[in-house]
mmCIF file of N, CA and C in Angstrom:
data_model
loop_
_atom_site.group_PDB
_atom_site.id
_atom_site.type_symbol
_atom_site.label_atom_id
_atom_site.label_comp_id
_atom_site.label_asym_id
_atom_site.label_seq_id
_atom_site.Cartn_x
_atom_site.Cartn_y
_atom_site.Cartn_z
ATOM 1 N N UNK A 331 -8.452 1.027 7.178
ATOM 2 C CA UNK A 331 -7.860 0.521 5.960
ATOM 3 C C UNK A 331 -8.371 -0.900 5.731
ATOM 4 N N UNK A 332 -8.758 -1.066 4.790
ATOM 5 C CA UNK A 332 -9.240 -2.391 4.107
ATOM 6 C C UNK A 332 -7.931 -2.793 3.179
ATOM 7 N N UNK A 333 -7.854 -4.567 3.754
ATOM 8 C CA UNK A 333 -6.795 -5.289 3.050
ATOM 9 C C UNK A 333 -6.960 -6.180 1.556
ATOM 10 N N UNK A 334 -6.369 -5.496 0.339
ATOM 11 C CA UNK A 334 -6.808 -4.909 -1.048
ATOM 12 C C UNK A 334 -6.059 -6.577 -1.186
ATOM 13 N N UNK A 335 -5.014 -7.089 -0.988
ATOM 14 C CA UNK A 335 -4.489 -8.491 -1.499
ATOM 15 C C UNK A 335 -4.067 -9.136 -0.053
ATOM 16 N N UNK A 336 -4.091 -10.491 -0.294
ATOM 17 C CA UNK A 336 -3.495 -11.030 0.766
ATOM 18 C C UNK A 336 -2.011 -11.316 0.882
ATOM 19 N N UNK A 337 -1.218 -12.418 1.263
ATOM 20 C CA UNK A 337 -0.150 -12.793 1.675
ATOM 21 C C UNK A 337 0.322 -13.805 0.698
ATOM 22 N N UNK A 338 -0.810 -14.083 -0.222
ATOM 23 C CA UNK A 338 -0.686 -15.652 -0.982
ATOM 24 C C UNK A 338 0.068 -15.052 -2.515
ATOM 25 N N UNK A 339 0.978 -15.656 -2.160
ATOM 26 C CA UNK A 339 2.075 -15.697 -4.255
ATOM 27 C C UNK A 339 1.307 -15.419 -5.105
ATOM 28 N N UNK A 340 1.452 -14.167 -6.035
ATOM 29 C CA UNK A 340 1.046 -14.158 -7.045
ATOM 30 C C UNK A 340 1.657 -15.344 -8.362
ATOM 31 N N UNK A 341 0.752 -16.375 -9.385
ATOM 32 C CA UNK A 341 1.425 -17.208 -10.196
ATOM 33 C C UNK A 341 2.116 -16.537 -10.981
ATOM 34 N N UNK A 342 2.300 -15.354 -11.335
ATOM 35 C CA UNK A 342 3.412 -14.400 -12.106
ATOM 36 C C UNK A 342 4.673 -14.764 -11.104
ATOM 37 N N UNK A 343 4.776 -14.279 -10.368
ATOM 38 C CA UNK A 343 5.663 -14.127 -9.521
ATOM 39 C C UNK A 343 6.112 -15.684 -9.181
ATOM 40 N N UNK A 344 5.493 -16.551 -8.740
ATOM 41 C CA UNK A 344 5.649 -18.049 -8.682
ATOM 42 C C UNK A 344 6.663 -18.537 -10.330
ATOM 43 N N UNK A 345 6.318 -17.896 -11.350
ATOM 44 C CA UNK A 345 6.552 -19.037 -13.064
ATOM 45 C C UNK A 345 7.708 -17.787 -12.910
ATOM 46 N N UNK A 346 7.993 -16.960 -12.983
ATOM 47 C CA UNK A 346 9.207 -16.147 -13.007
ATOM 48 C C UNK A 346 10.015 -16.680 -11.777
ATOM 49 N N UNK A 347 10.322 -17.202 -10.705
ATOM 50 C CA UNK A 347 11.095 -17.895 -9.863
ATOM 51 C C UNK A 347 11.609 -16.819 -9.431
ATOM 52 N N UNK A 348 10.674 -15.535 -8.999
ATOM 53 C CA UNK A 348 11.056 -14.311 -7.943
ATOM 54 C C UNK A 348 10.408 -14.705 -6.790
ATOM 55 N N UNK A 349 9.339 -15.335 -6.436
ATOM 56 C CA UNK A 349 8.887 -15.341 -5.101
ATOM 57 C C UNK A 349 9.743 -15.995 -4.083
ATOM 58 N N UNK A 350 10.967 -16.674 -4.229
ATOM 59 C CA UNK A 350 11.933 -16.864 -3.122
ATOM 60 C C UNK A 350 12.132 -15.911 -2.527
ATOM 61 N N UNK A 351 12.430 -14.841 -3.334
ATOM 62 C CA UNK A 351 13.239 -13.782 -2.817
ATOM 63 C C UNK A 351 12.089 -12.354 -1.757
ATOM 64 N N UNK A 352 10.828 -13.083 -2.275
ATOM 65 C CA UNK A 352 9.817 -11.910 -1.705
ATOM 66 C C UNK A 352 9.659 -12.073 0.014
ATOM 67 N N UNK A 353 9.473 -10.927 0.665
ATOM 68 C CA UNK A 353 9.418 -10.910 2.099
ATOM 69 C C UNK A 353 8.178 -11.592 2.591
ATOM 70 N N UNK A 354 7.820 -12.269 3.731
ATOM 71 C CA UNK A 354 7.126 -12.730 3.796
ATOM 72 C C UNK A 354 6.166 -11.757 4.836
ATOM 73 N N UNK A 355 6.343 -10.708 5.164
ATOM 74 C CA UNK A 355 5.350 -9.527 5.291
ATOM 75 C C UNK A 355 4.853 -8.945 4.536
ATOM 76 N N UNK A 356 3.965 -8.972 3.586
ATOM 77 C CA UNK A 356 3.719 -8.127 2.684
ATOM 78 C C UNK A 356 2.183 -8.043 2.128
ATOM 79 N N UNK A 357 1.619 -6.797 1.823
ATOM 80 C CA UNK A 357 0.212 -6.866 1.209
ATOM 81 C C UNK A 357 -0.332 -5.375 1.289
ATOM 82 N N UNK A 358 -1.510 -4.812 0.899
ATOM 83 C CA UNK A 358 -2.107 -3.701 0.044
ATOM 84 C C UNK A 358 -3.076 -3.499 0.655
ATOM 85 N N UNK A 359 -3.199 -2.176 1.550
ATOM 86 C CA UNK A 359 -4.100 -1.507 2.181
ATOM 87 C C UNK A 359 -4.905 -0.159 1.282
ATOM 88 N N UNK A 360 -6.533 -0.198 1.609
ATOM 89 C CA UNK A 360 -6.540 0.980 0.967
ATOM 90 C C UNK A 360 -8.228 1.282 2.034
ATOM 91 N N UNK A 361 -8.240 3.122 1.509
ATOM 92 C CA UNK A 361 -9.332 3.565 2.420
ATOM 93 C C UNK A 361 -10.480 3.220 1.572
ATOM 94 N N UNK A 362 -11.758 3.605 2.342
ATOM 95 C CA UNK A 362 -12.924 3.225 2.160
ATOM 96 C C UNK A 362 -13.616 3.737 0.571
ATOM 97 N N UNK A 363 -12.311 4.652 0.460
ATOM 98 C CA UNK A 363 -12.946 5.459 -0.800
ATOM 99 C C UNK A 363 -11.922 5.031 -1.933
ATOM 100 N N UNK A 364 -11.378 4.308 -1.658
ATOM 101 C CA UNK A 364 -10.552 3.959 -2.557
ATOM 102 C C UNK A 364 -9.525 4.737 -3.155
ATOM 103 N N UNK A 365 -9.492 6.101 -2.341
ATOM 104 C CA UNK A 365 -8.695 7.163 -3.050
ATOM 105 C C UNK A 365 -6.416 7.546 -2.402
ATOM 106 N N UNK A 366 -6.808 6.346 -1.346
ATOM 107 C CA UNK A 366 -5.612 6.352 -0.647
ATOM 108 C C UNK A 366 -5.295 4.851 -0.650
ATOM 109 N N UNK A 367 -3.911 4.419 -1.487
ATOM 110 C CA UNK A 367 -3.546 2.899 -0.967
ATOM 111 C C UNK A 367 -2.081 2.501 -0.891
ATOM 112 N N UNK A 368 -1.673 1.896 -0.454
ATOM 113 C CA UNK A 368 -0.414 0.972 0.544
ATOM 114 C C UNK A 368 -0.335 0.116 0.131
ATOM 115 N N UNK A 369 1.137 -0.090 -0.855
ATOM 116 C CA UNK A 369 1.479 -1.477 -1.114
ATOM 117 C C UNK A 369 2.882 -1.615 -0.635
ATOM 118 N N UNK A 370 2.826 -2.795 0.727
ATOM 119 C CA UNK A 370 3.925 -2.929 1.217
ATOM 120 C C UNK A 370 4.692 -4.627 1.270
ATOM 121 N N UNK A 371 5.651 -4.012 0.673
ATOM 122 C CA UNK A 371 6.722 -5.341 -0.088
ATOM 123 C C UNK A 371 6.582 -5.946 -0.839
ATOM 124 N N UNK A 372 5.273 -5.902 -2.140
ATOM 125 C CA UNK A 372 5.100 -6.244 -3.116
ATOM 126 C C UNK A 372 6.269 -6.153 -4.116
ATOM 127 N N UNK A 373 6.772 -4.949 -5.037
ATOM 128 C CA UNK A 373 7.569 -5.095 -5.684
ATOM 129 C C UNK A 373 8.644 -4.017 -5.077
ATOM 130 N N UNK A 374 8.245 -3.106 -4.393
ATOM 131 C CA UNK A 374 9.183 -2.120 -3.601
ATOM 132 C C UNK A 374 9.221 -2.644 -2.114
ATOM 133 N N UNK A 375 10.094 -1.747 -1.283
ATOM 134 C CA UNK A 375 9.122 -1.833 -0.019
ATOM 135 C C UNK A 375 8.231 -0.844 0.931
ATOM 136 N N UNK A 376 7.972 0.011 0.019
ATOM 137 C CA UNK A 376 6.715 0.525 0.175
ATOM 138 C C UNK A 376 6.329 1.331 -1.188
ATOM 139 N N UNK A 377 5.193 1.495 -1.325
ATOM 140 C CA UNK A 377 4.632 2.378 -2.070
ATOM 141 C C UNK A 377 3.411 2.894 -1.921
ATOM 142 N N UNK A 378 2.759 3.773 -2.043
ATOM 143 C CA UNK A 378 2.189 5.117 -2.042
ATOM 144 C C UNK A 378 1.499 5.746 -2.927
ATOM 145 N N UNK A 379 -0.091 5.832 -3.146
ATOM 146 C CA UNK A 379 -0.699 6.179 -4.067
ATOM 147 C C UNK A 379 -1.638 6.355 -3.375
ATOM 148 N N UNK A 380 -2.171 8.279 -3.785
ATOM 149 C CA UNK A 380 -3.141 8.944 -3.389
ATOM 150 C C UNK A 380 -3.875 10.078 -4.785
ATOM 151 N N UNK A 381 -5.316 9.454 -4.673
ATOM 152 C CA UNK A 381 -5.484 10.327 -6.122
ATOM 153 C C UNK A 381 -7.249 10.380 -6.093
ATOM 154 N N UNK A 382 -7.394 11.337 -6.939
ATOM 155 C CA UNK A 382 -9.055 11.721 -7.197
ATOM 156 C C UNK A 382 -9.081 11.974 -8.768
ATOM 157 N N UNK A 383 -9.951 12.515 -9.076
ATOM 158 C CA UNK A 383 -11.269 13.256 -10.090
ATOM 159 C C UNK A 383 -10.899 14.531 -10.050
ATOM 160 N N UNK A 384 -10.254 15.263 -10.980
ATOM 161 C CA UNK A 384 -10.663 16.688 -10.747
ATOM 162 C C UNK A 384 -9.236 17.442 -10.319
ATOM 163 N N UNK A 385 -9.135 18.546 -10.566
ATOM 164 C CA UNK A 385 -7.899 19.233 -9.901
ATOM 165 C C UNK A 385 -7.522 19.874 -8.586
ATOM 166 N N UNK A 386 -8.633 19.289 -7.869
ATOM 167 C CA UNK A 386 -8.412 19.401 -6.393
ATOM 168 C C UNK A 386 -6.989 19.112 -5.481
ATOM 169 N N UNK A 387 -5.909 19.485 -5.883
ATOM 170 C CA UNK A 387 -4.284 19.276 -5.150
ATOM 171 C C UNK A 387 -4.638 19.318 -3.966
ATOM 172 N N UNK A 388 -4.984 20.411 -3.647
ATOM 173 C CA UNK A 388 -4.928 20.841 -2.337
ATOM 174 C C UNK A 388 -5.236 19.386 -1.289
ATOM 175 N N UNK A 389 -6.840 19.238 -2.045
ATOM 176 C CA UNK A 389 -7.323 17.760 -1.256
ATOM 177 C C UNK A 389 -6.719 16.735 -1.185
ATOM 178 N N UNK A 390 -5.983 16.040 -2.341
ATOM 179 C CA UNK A 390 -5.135 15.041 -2.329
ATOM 180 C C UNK A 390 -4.098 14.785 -1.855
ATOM 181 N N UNK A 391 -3.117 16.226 -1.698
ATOM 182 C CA UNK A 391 -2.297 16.841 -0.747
ATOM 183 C C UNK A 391 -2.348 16.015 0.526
ATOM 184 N N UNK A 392 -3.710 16.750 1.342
ATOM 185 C CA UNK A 392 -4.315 16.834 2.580
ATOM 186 C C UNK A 392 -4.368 15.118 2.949
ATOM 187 N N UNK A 393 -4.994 14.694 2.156
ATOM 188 C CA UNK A 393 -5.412 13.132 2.344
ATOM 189 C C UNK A 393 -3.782 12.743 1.580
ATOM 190 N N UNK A 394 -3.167 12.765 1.355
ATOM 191 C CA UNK A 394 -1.887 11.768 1.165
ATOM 192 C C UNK A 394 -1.095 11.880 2.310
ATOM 193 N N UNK A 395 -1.463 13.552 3.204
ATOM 194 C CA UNK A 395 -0.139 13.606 4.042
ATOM 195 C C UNK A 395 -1.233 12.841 5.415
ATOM 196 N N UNK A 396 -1.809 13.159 5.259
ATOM 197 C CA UNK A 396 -2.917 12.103 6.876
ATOM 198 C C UNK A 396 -2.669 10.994 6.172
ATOM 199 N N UNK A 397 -2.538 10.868 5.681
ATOM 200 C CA UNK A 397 -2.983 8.579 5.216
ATOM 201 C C UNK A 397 -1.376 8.319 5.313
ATOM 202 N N UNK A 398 -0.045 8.868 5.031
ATOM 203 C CA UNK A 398 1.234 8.751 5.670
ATOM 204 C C UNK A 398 1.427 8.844 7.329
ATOM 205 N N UNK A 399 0.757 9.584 7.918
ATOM 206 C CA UNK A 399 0.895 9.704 9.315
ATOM 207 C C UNK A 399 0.325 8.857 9.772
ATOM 208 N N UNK A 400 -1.086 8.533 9.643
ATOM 209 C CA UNK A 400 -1.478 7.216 9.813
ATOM 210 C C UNK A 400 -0.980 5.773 9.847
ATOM 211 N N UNK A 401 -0.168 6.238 8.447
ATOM 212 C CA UNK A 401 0.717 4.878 7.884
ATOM 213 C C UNK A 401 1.890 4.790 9.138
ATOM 214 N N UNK A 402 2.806 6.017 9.293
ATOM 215 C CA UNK A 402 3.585 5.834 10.521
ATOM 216 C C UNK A 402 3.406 5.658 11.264
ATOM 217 N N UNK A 403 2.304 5.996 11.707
ATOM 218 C CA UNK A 403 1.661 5.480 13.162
ATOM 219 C C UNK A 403 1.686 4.290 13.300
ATOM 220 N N UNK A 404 1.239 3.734 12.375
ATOM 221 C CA UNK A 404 0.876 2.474 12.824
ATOM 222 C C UNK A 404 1.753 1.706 12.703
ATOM 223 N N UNK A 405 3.240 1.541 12.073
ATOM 224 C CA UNK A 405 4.280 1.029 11.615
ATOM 225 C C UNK A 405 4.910 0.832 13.077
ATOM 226 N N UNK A 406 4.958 2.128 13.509
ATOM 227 C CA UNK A 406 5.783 2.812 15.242
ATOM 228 C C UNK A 406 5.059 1.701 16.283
ATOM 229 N N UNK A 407 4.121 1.597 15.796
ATOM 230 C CA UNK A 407 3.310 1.237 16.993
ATOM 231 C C UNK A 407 3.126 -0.470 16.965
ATOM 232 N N UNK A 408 3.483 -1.280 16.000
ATOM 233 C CA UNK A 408 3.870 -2.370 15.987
ATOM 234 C C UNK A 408 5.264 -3.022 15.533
ATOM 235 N N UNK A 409 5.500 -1.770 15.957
ATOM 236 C CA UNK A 409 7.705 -2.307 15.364
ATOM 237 C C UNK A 409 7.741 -2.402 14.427
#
């Protein structure tokens, strides 16, 4: 997973006087293909987006439920 934003305040978020309240873990993973990505504690605390070209379910399926297990994995595995 490649890290899509960093840790640093968005100025939206700064001029609206929400970034007090934002966690200070937080930022946007995604795969090499760009077709699986992780945004964690941005405006939820997690979210989830897996998608392609084409009406291939089955595939997107396949790759959303591995890129979640992955995601747990790795959650488990650093507390």
């Amino acid at each position: 997973m490649t890290t899509f934003c960093s840790t640093s305040l968005c100025p939206l978020l700064l001029a609206s006087d929400t970034a007090c309240d934002r966690p200070d873990a937080h930022g946007s993973q995604y795969n090499d293909s760009k077709m699986f990505l992780v945004w964690i504690n941005e405006e939820g605390h997690l979210r989830v987006l897996c998608m392609q070209k084409g009406g291939n379910t089955k595939e997107v399926f396949t790759r959303f439920h591995n890129g979640l297990t992955q995601t747990e994995t790795l959650f488990k595995s650093t507390n």
